[in-house]
Amino acid sequence: MVVKPSPLFGSKSRARAENTSKNGSHAAHVSQKPDTCIKKYMLVLCVLHRGGDIEDMRIKNYLKISPRLASSGQPTTEEFKLIAEEGYQVVINLSMPDSKSAITEEGYLVSSLGMNYVHIPVPFDAPDLLHLSLFSKAMDTFSEQKVWVHCALNYRVSAFLYLYQRRNKKTKEEAMHYTLPDWKPDENWLAFLRMCEDKL
């Protein structure tokens, strides 16, 4: 498991951005022109629009599970920027580094956006109990933060989130709410799920 902490937030550009978000648009403070109200109105429209941006981006197999947990297939570089803007603090990646959709230096990208990064490469044809144990520890560690979990298609993630919820005493029906609705595990994954549940 690779964990990369987020960089410090103390850059001048970030400080200016935070001051702007707290005090209103920068233009409203430095300009006394008649169109100030229009600028404020446009700023409000932009803020209101941001709430639907994740859905608008159509991130592969995106599933919002709760206010603090979402899952998906592989996000793009631009989609990671959006994920950060939506307030997510942690990204957990279960994809293999040689996946066709993998992003080179994803850990650096995520960390540069101010989020923590955890990489647990899970071979699609050979998941094991150690992978699940590492994933469970990561979920426990960041249980109070806003977490985004992804793999290539949200299939590995669906299995691991299901098992994590079963470990936390959720019923099978309750745990299924944490999985992609159209996820249909193959025989290999069904065997892995049965083995893990037998050990719970």
PDB file of C-alpha atoms in Angstrom, residues 8-183:
ATOM      1  CA  LEU A   8       0.838  22.006   2.569  1.00  0.00           C
ATOM      2  CA  PHE A   9      -1.840  24.498   1.690  1.00  0.00           C
ATOM      3  CA  GLY A  10       0.300  27.536   2.441  1.00  0.00           C
ATOM      4  CA  SER A  11       1.029  28.845  -1.050  1.00  0.00           C
ATOM      5  CA  LYS A  12       0.223  32.443  -1.821  1.00  0.00           C
ATOM      6  CA  SER A  13      -2.112  31.423  -4.604  1.00  0.00           C
ATOM      7  CA  ARG A  14      -4.076  29.105  -2.304  1.00  0.00           C
ATOM      8  CA  ALA A  15      -4.225  31.824   0.376  1.00  0.00           C
ATOM      9  CA  ARG A  16      -5.599  34.283  -2.150  1.00  0.00           C
ATOM     10  CA  ALA A  17      -8.183  31.725  -3.267  1.00  0.00           C
ATOM     11  CA  GLU A  18      -9.280  31.087   0.330  1.00  0.00           C
ATOM     12  CA  ASN A  19      -9.551  34.796   1.066  1.00  0.00           C
ATOM     13  CA  THR A  20     -11.601  35.227  -2.073  1.00  0.00           C
ATOM     14  CA  SER A  21     -14.016  32.431  -1.150  1.00  0.00           C
ATOM     15  CA  LYS A  22     -14.489  33.850   2.362  1.00  0.00           C
ATOM     16  CA  ASN A  23     -14.909  37.499   1.445  1.00  0.00           C
ATOM     17  CA  GLY A  24     -16.665  37.389  -1.922  1.00  0.00           C
ATOM     18  CA  SER A  25     -15.294  37.954  -5.395  1.00  0.00           C
ATOM     19  CA  HIS A  26     -12.031  39.848  -5.664  1.00  0.00           C
ATOM     20  CA  ALA A  27     -13.568  42.151  -8.279  1.00  0.00           C
ATOM     21  CA  ALA A  28     -16.292  43.232  -5.860  1.00  0.00           C
ATOM     22  CA  HIS A  29     -13.651  44.492  -3.398  1.00  0.00           C
ATOM     23  CA  VAL A  30     -11.452  46.406  -5.804  1.00  0.00           C
ATOM     24  CA  SER A  31     -14.038  47.828  -8.148  1.00  0.00           C
ATOM     25  CA  GLN A  32     -16.730  50.412  -7.493  1.00  0.00           C
ATOM     26  CA  LYS A  33     -18.105  50.255 -11.030  1.00  0.00           C
ATOM     27  CA  PRO A  34     -21.864  50.014 -11.634  1.00  0.00           C
ATOM     28  CA  ASP A  35     -21.533  46.437 -12.879  1.00  0.00           C
ATOM     29  CA  THR A  36     -20.398  45.190  -9.453  1.00  0.00           C
ATOM     30  CA  CYS A  37     -23.854  43.724  -8.752  1.00  0.00           C
ATOM     31  CA  ILE A  38     -23.780  41.882 -12.059  1.00  0.00           C
ATOM     32  CA  LYS A  39     -20.387  40.387 -11.182  1.00  0.00           C
ATOM     33  CA  LYS A  40     -21.692  39.290  -7.790  1.00  0.00           C
ATOM     34  CA  TYR A  41     -24.735  37.747  -9.459  1.00  0.00           C
ATOM     35  CA  MET A  42     -22.548  35.832 -11.906  1.00  0.00           C
ATOM     36  CA  LEU A  43     -20.382  34.608  -9.022  1.00  0.00           C
ATOM     37  CA  VAL A  44     -23.460  33.269  -7.223  1.00  0.00           C
ATOM     38  CA  LEU A  45     -24.561  31.476 -10.398  1.00  0.00           C
ATOM     39  CA  CYS A  46     -21.133  29.826 -10.696  1.00  0.00           C
ATOM     40  CA  VAL A  47     -21.213  28.656  -7.071  1.00  0.00           C
ATOM     41  CA  LEU A  48     -24.721  27.255  -7.459  1.00  0.00           C
ATOM     42  CA  HIS A  49     -23.752  25.432 -10.637  1.00  0.00           C
ATOM     43  CA  ARG A  50     -20.766  23.660  -9.083  1.00  0.00           C
ATOM     44  CA  GLY A  51     -22.971  21.263  -7.121  1.00  0.00           C
ATOM     45  CA  GLY A  52     -23.842  19.319 -10.277  1.00  0.00           C
ATOM     46  CA  ASP A  53     -20.400  19.354 -11.910  1.00  0.00           C
ATOM     47  CA  ILE A  54     -19.426  15.822 -10.872  1.00  0.00           C
ATOM     48  CA  GLU A  55     -22.497  14.414 -12.583  1.00  0.00           C
ATOM     49  CA  ASP A  56     -22.002  16.677 -15.590  1.00  0.00           C
ATOM     50  CA  MET A  57     -18.485  15.327 -16.106  1.00  0.00           C
ATOM     51  CA  ARG A  58     -19.871  11.762 -16.448  1.00  0.00           C
ATOM     52  CA  ILE A  59     -17.028  10.143 -14.526  1.00  0.00           C
ATOM     53  CA  LYS A  60     -16.935   6.470 -15.486  1.00  0.00           C
ATOM     54  CA  ASN A  61     -19.333   4.419 -13.327  1.00  0.00           C
ATOM     55  CA  TYR A  62     -19.567   7.206 -10.729  1.00  0.00           C
ATOM     56  CA  LEU A  63     -21.619   6.370  -7.639  1.00  0.00           C
ATOM     57  CA  LYS A  64     -22.293   8.825  -4.828  1.00  0.00           C
ATOM     58  CA  ILE A  65     -22.808   6.613  -1.798  1.00  0.00           C
ATOM     59  CA  SER A  66     -23.019   9.203   0.980  1.00  0.00           C
ATOM     60  CA  PRO A  67     -21.968  12.817   1.601  1.00  0.00           C
ATOM     61  CA  ARG A  68     -18.509  11.515   2.581  1.00  0.00           C
ATOM     62  CA  LEU A  69     -18.041   8.591   0.213  1.00  0.00           C
ATOM     63  CA  ALA A  70     -18.077   8.154  -3.563  1.00  0.00           C
ATOM     64  CA  SER A  71     -16.763   5.508  -5.946  1.00  0.00           C
ATOM     65  CA  SER A  72     -16.026   5.317  -9.650  1.00  0.00           C
ATOM     66  CA  GLY A  73     -13.978   3.872 -12.446  1.00  0.00           C
ATOM     67  CA  GLN A  74     -10.780   5.660 -13.477  1.00  0.00           C
ATOM     68  CA  PRO A  75     -11.160   9.452 -13.366  1.00  0.00           C
ATOM     69  CA  THR A  76      -9.305  11.599 -15.889  1.00  0.00           C
ATOM     70  CA  THR A  77      -6.823  14.311 -14.927  1.00  0.00           C
ATOM     71  CA  GLU A  78      -9.508  16.985 -15.290  1.00  0.00           C
ATOM     72  CA  GLU A  79     -11.967  14.922 -13.270  1.00  0.00           C
ATOM     73  CA  PHE A  80      -9.466  14.646 -10.411  1.00  0.00           C
ATOM     74  CA  LYS A  81      -9.351  18.440 -10.319  1.00  0.00           C
ATOM     75  CA  LEU A  82     -13.113  18.486 -10.035  1.00  0.00           C
ATOM     76  CA  ILE A  83     -13.047  15.851  -7.288  1.00  0.00           C
ATOM     77  CA  ALA A  84     -10.684  18.076  -5.298  1.00  0.00           C
ATOM     78  CA  GLU A  85     -12.928  21.101  -5.861  1.00  0.00           C
ATOM     79  CA  GLU A  86     -15.868  19.106  -4.494  1.00  0.00           C
ATOM     80  CA  GLY A  87     -14.041  18.810  -1.177  1.00  0.00           C
ATOM     81  CA  TYR A  88     -12.792  15.231  -1.294  1.00  0.00           C
ATOM     82  CA  GLN A  89      -9.794  14.769   0.986  1.00  0.00           C
ATOM     83  CA  VAL A  90      -8.650  11.231   0.176  1.00  0.00           C
ATOM     84  CA  VAL A  91      -8.345   9.162  -3.015  1.00  0.00           C
ATOM     85  CA  ILE A  92      -7.982   5.369  -2.712  1.00  0.00           C
ATOM     86  CA  ASN A  93      -6.933   3.640  -5.931  1.00  0.00           C
ATOM     87  CA  LEU A  94      -7.371  -0.140  -6.361  1.00  0.00           C
ATOM     88  CA  SER A  95      -6.277  -0.242 -10.021  1.00  0.00           C
ATOM     89  CA  MET A  96      -3.125  -1.893 -11.269  1.00  0.00           C
ATOM     90  CA  PRO A  97      -0.453   0.598 -12.388  1.00  0.00           C
ATOM     91  CA  ASP A  98      -0.374  -0.967 -15.842  1.00  0.00           C
ATOM     92  CA  SER A  99      -4.124  -0.651 -16.384  1.00  0.00           C
ATOM     93  CA  LYS A 100      -4.995   0.725 -19.829  1.00  0.00           C
ATOM     94  CA  SER A 101      -6.759   3.713 -18.281  1.00  0.00           C
ATOM     95  CA  ALA A 102      -4.171   4.340 -15.547  1.00  0.00           C
ATOM     96  CA  ILE A 103      -2.723   7.836 -15.177  1.00  0.00           C
ATOM     97  CA  THR A 104       1.057   8.038 -14.947  1.00  0.00           C
ATOM     98  CA  GLU A 105       2.051   9.668 -11.638  1.00  0.00           C
ATOM     99  CA  GLU A 106      -1.524   9.656 -10.357  1.00  0.00           C
ATOM    100  CA  GLY A 107      -0.230   9.879  -6.810  1.00  0.00           C
ATOM    101  CA  TYR A 108       1.664  13.078  -7.601  1.00  0.00           C
ATOM    102  CA  LEU A 109      -1.381  14.552  -9.333  1.00  0.00           C
ATOM    103  CA  VAL A 110      -3.724  13.781  -6.447  1.00  0.00           C
ATOM    104  CA  SER A 111      -1.251  15.047  -3.836  1.00  0.00           C
ATOM    105  CA  SER A 112      -0.648  18.253  -5.793  1.00  0.00           C
ATOM    106  CA  LEU A 113      -4.393  18.890  -5.643  1.00  0.00           C
ATOM    107  CA  GLY A 114      -4.293  18.791  -1.834  1.00  0.00           C
ATOM    108  CA  MET A 115      -5.669  15.278  -1.305  1.00  0.00           C
ATOM    109  CA  ASN A 116      -4.174  12.237   0.402  1.00  0.00           C
ATOM    110  CA  TYR A 117      -3.482   9.299  -1.899  1.00  0.00           C
ATOM    111  CA  VAL A 118      -3.558   5.570  -1.136  1.00  0.00           C
ATOM    112  CA  HIS A 119      -2.685   3.014  -3.815  1.00  0.00           C
ATOM    113  CA  ILE A 120      -3.495  -0.663  -3.238  1.00  0.00           C
ATOM    114  CA  PRO A 121      -2.939  -2.437  -6.585  1.00  0.00           C
ATOM    115  CA  VAL A 122      -5.410  -5.345  -6.810  1.00  0.00           C
ATOM    116  CA  PRO A 123      -4.927  -7.795  -9.714  1.00  0.00           C
ATOM    117  CA  PHE A 124      -8.382  -8.268 -11.211  1.00  0.00           C
ATOM    118  CA  ASP A 125      -7.899 -12.012 -11.533  1.00  0.00           C
ATOM    119  CA  ALA A 126      -6.227 -12.512  -8.136  1.00  0.00           C
ATOM    120  CA  PRO A 127      -7.709 -10.459  -5.272  1.00  0.00           C
ATOM    121  CA  ASP A 128      -6.698 -11.743  -1.849  1.00  0.00           C
ATOM    122  CA  LEU A 129      -7.255 -11.197   1.859  1.00  0.00           C
ATOM    123  CA  LEU A 130      -4.184  -8.974   2.210  1.00  0.00           C
ATOM    124  CA  HIS A 131      -5.625  -6.528  -0.333  1.00  0.00           C
ATOM    125  CA  LEU A 132      -8.883  -6.432   1.617  1.00  0.00           C
ATOM    126  CA  SER A 133      -7.041  -5.966   4.916  1.00  0.00           C
ATOM    127  CA  LEU A 134      -5.038  -3.019   3.557  1.00  0.00           C
ATOM    128  CA  PHE A 135      -8.188  -1.478   2.101  1.00  0.00           C
ATOM    129  CA  SER A 136     -10.069  -1.865   5.398  1.00  0.00           C
ATOM    130  CA  LYS A 137      -7.223  -0.215   7.300  1.00  0.00           C
ATOM    131  CA  ALA A 138      -7.221   2.715   4.875  1.00  0.00           C
ATOM    132  CA  MET A 139     -10.991   3.133   5.188  1.00  0.00           C
ATOM    133  CA  ASP A 140     -10.729   3.008   8.983  1.00  0.00           C
ATOM    134  CA  THR A 141      -7.900   5.542   8.979  1.00  0.00           C
ATOM    135  CA  PHE A 142      -9.834   8.074   6.905  1.00  0.00           C
ATOM    136  CA  SER A 143     -13.318   7.295   8.259  1.00  0.00           C
ATOM    137  CA  GLU A 144     -13.895  10.913   9.297  1.00  0.00           C
ATOM    138  CA  GLN A 145     -12.825  12.380   5.956  1.00  0.00           C
ATOM    139  CA  LYS A 146     -14.398  12.699   2.537  1.00  0.00           C
ATOM    140  CA  VAL A 147     -13.148   9.731   0.502  1.00  0.00           C
ATOM    141  CA  TRP A 148     -13.199   8.873  -3.211  1.00  0.00           C
ATOM    142  CA  VAL A 149     -12.458   5.219  -4.061  1.00  0.00           C
ATOM    143  CA  HIS A 150     -11.758   4.140  -7.627  1.00  0.00           C
ATOM    144  CA  CYS A 151     -10.387   1.354  -9.797  1.00  0.00           C
ATOM    145  CA  ALA A 152     -10.629   0.931 -13.563  1.00  0.00           C
ATOM    146  CA  LEU A 153     -14.393   0.289 -13.803  1.00  0.00           C
ATOM    147  CA  ASN A 154     -15.681   0.338 -10.193  1.00  0.00           C
ATOM    148  CA  TYR A 155     -15.829  -3.471 -10.083  1.00  0.00           C
ATOM    149  CA  ARG A 156     -12.965  -4.102  -7.646  1.00  0.00           C
ATOM    150  CA  VAL A 157     -14.196  -1.165  -5.586  1.00  0.00           C
ATOM    151  CA  SER A 158     -17.759  -2.490  -5.458  1.00  0.00           C
ATOM    152  CA  ALA A 159     -16.494  -5.825  -4.123  1.00  0.00           C
ATOM    153  CA  PHE A 160     -14.219  -4.240  -1.543  1.00  0.00           C
ATOM    154  CA  LEU A 161     -16.784  -1.723  -0.319  1.00  0.00           C
ATOM    155  CA  TYR A 162     -19.352  -4.519  -0.019  1.00  0.00           C
ATOM    156  CA  LEU A 163     -16.972  -6.622   2.069  1.00  0.00           C
ATOM    157  CA  TYR A 164     -15.918  -3.634   4.176  1.00  0.00           C
ATOM    158  CA  GLN A 165     -19.544  -2.953   5.056  1.00  0.00           C
ATOM    159  CA  ARG A 166     -20.142  -6.634   5.813  1.00  0.00           C
ATOM    160  CA  ARG A 167     -17.139  -6.529   8.144  1.00  0.00           C
ATOM    161  CA  ASN A 168     -18.803  -3.566   9.844  1.00  0.00           C
ATOM    162  CA  LYS A 169     -21.913  -5.664  10.512  1.00  0.00           C
ATOM    163  CA  LYS A 170     -24.062  -4.403   7.653  1.00  0.00           C
ATOM    164  CA  THR A 171     -26.572  -6.884   6.259  1.00  0.00           C
ATOM    165  CA  LYS A 172     -26.074  -8.151   2.713  1.00  0.00           C
ATOM    166  CA  GLU A 173     -28.898  -5.916   1.539  1.00  0.00           C
ATOM    167  CA  GLU A 174     -27.411  -2.859   3.254  1.00  0.00           C
ATOM    168  CA  ALA A 175     -23.925  -3.617   1.918  1.00  0.00           C
ATOM    169  CA  MET A 176     -25.245  -3.876  -1.638  1.00  0.00           C
ATOM    170  CA  HIS A 177     -26.084  -0.150  -1.522  1.00  0.00           C
ATOM    171  CA  TYR A 178     -22.318   0.468  -1.613  1.00  0.00           C
ATOM    172  CA  THR A 179     -21.911  -1.316  -4.948  1.00  0.00           C
ATOM    173  CA  LEU A 180     -22.413  -0.330  -8.568  1.00  0.00           C
ATOM    174  CA  PRO A 181     -26.038  -1.251  -9.407  1.00  0.00           C
ATOM    175  CA  ASP A 182     -25.175  -3.140 -12.611  1.00  0.00           C
ATOM    176  CA  TRP A 183     -22.092  -4.863 -11.168  1.00  0.00           C
TER     177      TRP A 183
END
